[in-house]
CSV table of C-alpha atoms and ligand atoms in Angstrom, one decimal:
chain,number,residue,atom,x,y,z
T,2,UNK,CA,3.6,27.0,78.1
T,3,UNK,CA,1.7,24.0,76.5
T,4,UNK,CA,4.7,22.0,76.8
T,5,UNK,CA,4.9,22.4,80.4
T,6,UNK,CA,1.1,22.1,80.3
T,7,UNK,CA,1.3,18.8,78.3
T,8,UNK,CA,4.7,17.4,80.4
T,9,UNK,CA,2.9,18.3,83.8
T,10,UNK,CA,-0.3,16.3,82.6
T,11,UNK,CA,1.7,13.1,81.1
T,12,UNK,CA,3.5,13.2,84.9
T,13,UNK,CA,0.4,13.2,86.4
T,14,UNK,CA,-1.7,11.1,85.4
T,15,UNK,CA,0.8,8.6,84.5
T,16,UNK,CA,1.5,8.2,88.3
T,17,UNK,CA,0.2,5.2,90.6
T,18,UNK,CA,-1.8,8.0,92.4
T,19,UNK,CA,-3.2,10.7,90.1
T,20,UNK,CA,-2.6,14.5,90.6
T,21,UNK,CA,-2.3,17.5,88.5
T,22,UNK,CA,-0.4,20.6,89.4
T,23,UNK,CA,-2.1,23.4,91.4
T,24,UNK,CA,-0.9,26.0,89.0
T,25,UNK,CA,-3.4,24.5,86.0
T,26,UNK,CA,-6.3,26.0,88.0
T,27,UNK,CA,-5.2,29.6,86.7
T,28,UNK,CA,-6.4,30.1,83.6
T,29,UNK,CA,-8.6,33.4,83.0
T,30,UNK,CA,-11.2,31.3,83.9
T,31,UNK,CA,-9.9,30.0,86.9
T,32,UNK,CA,-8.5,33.2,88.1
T,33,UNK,CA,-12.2,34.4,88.1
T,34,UNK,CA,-13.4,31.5,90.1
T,35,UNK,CA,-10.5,31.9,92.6
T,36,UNK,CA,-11.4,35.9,93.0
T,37,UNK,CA,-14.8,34.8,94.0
T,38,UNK,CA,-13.4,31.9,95.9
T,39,UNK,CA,-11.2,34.9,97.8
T,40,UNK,CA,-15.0,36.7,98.3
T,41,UNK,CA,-16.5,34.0,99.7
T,42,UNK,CA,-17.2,33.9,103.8
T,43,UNK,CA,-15.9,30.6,104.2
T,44,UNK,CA,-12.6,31.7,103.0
T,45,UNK,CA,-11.0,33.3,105.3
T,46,UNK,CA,-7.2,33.6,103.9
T,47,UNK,CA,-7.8,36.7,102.0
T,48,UNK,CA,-9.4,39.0,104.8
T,49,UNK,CA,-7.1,37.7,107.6
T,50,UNK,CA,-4.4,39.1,105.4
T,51,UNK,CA,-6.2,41.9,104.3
T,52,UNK,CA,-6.7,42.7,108.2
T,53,UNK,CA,-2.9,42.0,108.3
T,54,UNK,CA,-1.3,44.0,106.3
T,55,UNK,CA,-4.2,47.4,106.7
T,56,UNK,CA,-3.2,46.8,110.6
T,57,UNK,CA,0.7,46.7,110.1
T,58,UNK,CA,1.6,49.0,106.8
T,59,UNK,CA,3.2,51.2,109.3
T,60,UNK,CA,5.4,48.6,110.9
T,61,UNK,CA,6.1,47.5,107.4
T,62,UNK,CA,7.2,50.6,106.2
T,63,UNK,CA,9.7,51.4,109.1
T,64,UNK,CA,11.1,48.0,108.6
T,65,UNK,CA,11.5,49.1,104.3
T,66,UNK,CA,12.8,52.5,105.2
T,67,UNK,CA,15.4,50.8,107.8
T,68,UNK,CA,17.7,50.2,104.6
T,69,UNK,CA,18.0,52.6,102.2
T,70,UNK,CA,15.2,53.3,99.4
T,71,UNK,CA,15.2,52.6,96.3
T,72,UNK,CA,14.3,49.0,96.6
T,73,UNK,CA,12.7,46.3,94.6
T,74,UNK,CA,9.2,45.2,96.0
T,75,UNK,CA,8.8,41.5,94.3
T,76,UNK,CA,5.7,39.9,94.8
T,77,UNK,CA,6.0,36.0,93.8
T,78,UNK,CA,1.9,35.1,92.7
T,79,UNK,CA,0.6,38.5,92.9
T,80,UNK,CA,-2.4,37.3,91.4
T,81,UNK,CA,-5.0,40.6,91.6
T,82,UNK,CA,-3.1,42.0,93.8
T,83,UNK,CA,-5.9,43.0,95.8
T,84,UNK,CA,-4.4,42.9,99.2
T,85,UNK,CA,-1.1,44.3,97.9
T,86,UNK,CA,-2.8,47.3,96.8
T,87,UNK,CA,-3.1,48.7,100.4
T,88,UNK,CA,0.2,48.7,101.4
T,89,UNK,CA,1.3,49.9,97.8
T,90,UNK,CA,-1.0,52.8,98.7
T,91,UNK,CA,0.3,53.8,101.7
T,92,UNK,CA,3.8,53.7,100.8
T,93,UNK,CA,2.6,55.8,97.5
T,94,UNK,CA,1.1,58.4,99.8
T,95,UNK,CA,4.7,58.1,102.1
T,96,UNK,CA,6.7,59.0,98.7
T,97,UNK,CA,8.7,55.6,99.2
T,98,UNK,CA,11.1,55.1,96.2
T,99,UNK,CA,10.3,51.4,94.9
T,100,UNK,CA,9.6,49.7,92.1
T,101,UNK,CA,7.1,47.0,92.2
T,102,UNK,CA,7.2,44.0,90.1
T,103,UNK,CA,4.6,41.7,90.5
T,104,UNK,CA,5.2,38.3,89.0
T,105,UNK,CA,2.3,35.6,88.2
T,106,UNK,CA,2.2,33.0,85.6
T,107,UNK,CA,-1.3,34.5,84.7
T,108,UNK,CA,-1.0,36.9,81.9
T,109,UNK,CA,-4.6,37.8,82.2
T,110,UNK,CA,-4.3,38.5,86.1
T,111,UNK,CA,-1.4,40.6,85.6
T,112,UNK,CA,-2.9,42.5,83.3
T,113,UNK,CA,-6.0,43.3,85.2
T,114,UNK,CA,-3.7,44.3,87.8
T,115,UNK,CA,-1.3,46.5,85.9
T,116,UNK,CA,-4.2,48.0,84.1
T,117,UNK,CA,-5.9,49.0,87.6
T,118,UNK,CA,-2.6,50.3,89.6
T,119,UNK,CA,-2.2,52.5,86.8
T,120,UNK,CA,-5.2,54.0,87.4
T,121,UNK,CA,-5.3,54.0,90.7
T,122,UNK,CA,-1.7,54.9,91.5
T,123,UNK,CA,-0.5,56.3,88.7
T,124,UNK,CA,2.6,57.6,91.1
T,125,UNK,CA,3.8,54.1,91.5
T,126,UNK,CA,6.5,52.8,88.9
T,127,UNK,CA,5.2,49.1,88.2
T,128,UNK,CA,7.3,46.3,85.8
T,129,UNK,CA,5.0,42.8,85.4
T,130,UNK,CA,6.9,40.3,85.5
T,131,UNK,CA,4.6,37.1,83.2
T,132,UNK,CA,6.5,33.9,84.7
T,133,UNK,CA,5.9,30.9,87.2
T,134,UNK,CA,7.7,32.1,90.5
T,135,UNK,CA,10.2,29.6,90.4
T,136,UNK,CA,11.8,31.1,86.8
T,137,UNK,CA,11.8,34.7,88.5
T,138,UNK,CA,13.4,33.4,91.5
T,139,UNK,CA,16.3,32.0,89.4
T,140,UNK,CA,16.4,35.4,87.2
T,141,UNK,CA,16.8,37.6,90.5
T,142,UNK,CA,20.3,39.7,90.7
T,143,UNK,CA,21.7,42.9,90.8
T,144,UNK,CA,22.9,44.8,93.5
T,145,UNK,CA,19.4,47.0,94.3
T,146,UNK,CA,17.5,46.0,97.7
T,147,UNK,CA,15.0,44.0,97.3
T,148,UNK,CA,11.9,43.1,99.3
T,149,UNK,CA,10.1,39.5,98.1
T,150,UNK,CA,6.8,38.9,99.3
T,151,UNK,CA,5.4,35.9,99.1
T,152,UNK,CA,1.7,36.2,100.5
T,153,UNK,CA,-1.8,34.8,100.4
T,154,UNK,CA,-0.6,31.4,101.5
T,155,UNK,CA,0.9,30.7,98.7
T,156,UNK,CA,3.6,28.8,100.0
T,157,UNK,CA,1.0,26.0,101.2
T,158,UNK,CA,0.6,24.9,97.7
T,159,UNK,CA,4.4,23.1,98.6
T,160,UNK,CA,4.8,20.2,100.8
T,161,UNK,CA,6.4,21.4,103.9
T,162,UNK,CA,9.3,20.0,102.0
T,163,UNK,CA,9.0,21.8,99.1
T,164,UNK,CA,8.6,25.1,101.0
T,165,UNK,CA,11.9,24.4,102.2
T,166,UNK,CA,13.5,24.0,99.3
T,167,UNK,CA,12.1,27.1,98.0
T,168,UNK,CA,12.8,29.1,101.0
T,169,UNK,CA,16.5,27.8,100.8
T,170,UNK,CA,16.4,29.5,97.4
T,171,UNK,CA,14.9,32.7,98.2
T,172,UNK,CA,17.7,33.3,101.4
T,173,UNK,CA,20.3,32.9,98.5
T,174,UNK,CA,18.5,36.2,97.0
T,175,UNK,CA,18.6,38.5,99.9
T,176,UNK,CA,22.2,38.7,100.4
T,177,UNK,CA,22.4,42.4,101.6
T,178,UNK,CA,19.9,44.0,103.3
T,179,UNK,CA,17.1,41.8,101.6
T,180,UNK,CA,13.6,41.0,103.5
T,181,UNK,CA,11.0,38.8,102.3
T,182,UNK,CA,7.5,38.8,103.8
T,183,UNK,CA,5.7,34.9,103.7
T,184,UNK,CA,2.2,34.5,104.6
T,185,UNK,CA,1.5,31.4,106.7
T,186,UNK,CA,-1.8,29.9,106.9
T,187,UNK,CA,-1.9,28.8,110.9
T,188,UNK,CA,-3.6,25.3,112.0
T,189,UNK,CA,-7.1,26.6,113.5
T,190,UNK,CA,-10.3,24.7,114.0
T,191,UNK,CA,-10.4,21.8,111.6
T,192,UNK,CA,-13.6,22.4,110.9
T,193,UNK,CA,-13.0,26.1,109.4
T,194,UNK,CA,-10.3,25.0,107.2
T,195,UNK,CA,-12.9,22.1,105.9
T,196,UNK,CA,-15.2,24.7,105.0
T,197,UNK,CA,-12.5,26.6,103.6
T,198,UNK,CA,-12.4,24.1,101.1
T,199,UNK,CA,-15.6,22.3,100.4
T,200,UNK,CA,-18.1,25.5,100.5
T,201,UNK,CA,-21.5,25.6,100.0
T,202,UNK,CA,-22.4,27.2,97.5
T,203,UNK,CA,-19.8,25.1,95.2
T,204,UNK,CA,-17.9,27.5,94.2
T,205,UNK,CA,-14.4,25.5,95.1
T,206,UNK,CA,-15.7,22.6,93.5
T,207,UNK,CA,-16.1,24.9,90.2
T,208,UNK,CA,-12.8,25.7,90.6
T,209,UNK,CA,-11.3,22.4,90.8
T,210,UNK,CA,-13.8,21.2,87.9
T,211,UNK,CA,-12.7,24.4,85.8
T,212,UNK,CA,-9.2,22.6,85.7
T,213,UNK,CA,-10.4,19.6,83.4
T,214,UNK,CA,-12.0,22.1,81.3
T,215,UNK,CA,-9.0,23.5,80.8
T,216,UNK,CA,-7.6,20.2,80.0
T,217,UNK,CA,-10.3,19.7,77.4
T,218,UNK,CA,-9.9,23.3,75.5
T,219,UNK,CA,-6.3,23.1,75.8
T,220,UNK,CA,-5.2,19.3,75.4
T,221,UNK,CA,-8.2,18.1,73.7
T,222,UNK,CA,-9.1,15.9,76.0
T,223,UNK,CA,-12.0,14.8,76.4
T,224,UNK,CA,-13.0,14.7,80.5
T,225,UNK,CA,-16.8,14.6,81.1
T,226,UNK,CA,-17.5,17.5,83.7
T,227,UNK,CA,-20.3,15.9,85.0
T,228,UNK,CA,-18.6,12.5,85.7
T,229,UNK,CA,-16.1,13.6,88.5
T,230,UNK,CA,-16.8,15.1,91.8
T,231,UNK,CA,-14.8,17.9,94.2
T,232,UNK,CA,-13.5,16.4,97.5
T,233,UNK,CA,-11.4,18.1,100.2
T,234,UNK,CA,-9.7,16.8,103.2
T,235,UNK,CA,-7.8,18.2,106.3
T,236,UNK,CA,-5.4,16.3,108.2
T,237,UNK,CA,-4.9,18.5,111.2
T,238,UNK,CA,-1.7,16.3,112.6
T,239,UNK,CA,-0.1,17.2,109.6
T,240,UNK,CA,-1.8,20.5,108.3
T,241,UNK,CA,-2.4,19.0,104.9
T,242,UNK,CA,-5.4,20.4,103.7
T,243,UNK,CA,-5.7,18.2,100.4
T,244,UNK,CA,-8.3,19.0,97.5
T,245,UNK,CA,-9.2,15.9,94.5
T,246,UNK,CA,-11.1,15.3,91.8
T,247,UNK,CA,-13.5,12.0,92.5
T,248,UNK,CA,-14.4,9.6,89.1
T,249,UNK,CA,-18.0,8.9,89.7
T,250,UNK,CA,-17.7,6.1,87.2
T,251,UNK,CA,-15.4,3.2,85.6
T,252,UNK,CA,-14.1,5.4,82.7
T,253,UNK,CA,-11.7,6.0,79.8
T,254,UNK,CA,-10.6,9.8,79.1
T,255,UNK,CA,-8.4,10.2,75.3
T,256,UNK,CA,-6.3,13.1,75.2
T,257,UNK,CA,-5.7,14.5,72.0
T,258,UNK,CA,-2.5,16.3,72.5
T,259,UNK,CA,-0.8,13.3,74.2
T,260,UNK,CA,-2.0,11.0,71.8
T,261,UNK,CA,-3.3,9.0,75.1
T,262,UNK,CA,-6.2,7.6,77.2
T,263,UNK,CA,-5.9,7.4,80.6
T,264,UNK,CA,-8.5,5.1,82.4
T,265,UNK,CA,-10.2,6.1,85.7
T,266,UNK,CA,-11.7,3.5,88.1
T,267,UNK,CA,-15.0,4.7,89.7
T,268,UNK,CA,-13.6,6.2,92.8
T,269,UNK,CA,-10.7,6.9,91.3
T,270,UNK,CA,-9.0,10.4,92.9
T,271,UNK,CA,-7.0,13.1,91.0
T,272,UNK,CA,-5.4,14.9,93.9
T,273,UNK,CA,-5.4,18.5,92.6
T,274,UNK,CA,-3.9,20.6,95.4
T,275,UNK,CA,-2.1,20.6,98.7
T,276,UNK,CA,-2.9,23.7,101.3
T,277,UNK,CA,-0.5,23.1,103.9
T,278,UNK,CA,-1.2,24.8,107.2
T,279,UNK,CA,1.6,25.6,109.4
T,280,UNK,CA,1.7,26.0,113.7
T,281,UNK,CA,4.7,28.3,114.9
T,282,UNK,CA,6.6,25.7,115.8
T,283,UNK,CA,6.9,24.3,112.3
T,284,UNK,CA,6.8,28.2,110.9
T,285,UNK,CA,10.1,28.5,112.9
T,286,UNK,CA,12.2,25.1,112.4
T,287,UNK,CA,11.4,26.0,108.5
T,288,UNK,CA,12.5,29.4,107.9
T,289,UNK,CA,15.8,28.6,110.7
T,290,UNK,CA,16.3,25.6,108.3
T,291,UNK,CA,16.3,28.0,105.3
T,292,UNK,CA,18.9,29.7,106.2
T,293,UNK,CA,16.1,32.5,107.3
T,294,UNK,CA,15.8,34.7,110.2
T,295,UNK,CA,12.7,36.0,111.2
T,296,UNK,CA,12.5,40.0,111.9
T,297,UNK,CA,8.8,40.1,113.0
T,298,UNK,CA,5.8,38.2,113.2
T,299,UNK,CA,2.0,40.1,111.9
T,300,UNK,CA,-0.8,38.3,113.0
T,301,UNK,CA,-4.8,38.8,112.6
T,302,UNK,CA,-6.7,39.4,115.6
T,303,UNK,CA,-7.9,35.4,115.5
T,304,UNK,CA,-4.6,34.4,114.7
T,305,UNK,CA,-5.8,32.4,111.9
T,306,UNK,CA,-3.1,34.0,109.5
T,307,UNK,CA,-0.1,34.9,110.3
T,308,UNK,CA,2.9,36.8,107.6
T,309,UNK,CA,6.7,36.5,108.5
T,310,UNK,CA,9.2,39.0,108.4
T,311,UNK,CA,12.6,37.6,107.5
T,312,UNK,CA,16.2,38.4,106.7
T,313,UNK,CA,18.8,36.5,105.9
T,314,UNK,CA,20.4,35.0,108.7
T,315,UNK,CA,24.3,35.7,109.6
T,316,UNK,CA,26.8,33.1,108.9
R,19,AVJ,C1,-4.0,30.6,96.3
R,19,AVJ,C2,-2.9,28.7,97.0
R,19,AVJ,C3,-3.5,30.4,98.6
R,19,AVJ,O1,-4.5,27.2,98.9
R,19,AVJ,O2,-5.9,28.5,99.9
R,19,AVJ,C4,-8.3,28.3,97.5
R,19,AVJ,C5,-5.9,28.3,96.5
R,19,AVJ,N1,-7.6,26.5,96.5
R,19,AVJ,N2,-9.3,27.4,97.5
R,19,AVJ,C6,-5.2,28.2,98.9
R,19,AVJ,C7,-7.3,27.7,96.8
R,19,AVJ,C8,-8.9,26.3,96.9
R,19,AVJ,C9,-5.3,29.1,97.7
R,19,AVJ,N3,-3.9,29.6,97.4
């Protein structure tokens, strides 16, 4: 882990244009900041989703049974799990036969989860899976059905290039009867997705701070908290909703574990995170591109969100 951590970093901030991977915001610290983040009423992801998947469990669980139990239910970035937890519930209360692995490259996330689903469905047969979704894609076989699901918008955090890549990988993995279920976040008012990201009550901007923290505890660097700021932009041509970290000053940062300083220039940007939003258009010409075919579309009644049903497609 710390020499990805350490290999990311170097990458990053050796670049003409800083940035710094999206995953470093997820330590335990971070995955607090990001539940509150998921509380907060400018953010809207979580509760479309919520709406989502409360509204369509039933839908969902005719398309599961359609092919025959038992299958694996894979969720890539389950994070708390939260939103997961309905549908698990339901399909608990339906005696599906599953087994759900939940994947996240938080060990302290997964754990909170794990710990709660066992008390709260103690019926449901549950295997963590502590690994960055791209090394549990690649360690995917065997012959048993699986269902991926790949929600919260967590596909944003890829270019639209990326995504397709990734996409292109997980097709490869539902040979058979497989189904994977992809949350989209949908192009809306511009405004709304600007709040989404620069809210009031700072609670993002913690969260993008809370990553040089990390650097400092874990690197021993030595970033002054104080001395850079959170900005967020939206594109809405593109649907790049793009988050950075601002030096407020002419600087120098040593750290430690690279045996490095990296200089910042006052105004200076770190860009920390992409949050790509998609239309249908682009939804479709991506997941046809994958190799993907889509089985049905769940949206929330603003259609803000919007989570994909696919299959592989024939030939
Ligand atoms: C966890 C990637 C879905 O991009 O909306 C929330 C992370 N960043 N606020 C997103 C996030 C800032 C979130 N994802």
């Amino acid at each position: 882990m710390n020499r990805e951590l350490r290999k990311a970093v170097e990458e990053g901030l050796g670049a003409k244009h800083k940035s710094l991977p999206s995953w470093l915001f997820y330590d335990e610290k971070g995955d607090r900041i990001f539940q509150q983040i998921m509380h907060m009423s400018e953010y809207y992801p979580t509760r479309c989703e919520y709406e989502i998947l409360d509204h369509h469990k039933e839908d969902l669980l005719r398309y599961f049974e359609s092919q025959q139990s038992p299958f694996q239910l894979i969720e890539l970035g389950a994070g708390d799990g939260l939103k997961t937890e309905i549908l698990l519930r339901y399909l608990c209360s339906r005696h599906v036969r599953f087994t759900y692995r939940p994947v996240d490259i938080s060990a302290s996330v997964l754990e909170q989860l794990s710990r709660r689903l066992k008390k709260n469905l103690p019926e449901l047969e549950i295997q963590p899976v502590n690994k960055s979704y791209y090394e549990a894609v690649g360690e995917l076989h065997g012959d048993e059905k699986k269902v991926i699901f790949f929600l919260g918008a967590n596909i944003g955090n890829f270019t639209p290039q990326e995504a397709l890549a990734f996409l292109k990988n997980i097709s490869v993995h539902l040979e058979g009867q497989g189904l994977a279920l992809i949350g989209f976040d949908l192009k809306k008012d511009p405004r709304i997705i600007a709040r989404a990201y620069d809210d009031e009550g700072g609670i993002t901007k913690a969260f993008n701070i809370n990553l040089l923290r990390r650097l400092n505890r874990e690197l021993g660097a030595q970033f002054s908290l104080t001395q850079f700021d959170h900005y967020a932009s939206y594109d809405p041509e593109t649907g790049a909703a793009r988050s950075f970290l601002v030096s407020l000053k002419d600087q120098d940062v040593p750290i430690a574990a690279l045996k490095k300083t990296y200089h910042f220039a006052h105004w200076e940007t770190i860009n920390t995170e992409i949050s790509q939003k998609y239309d249908l258009l682009m939804i479709e010409k991506t997941l046809s591109e994958a190799g993907l075919e889509i089985v049905d579309l769940f949206f929330d009644a603003n259609h803000f969100f919007c989570d994909v049903l696919v299959k592989k497609s024939r030939q």
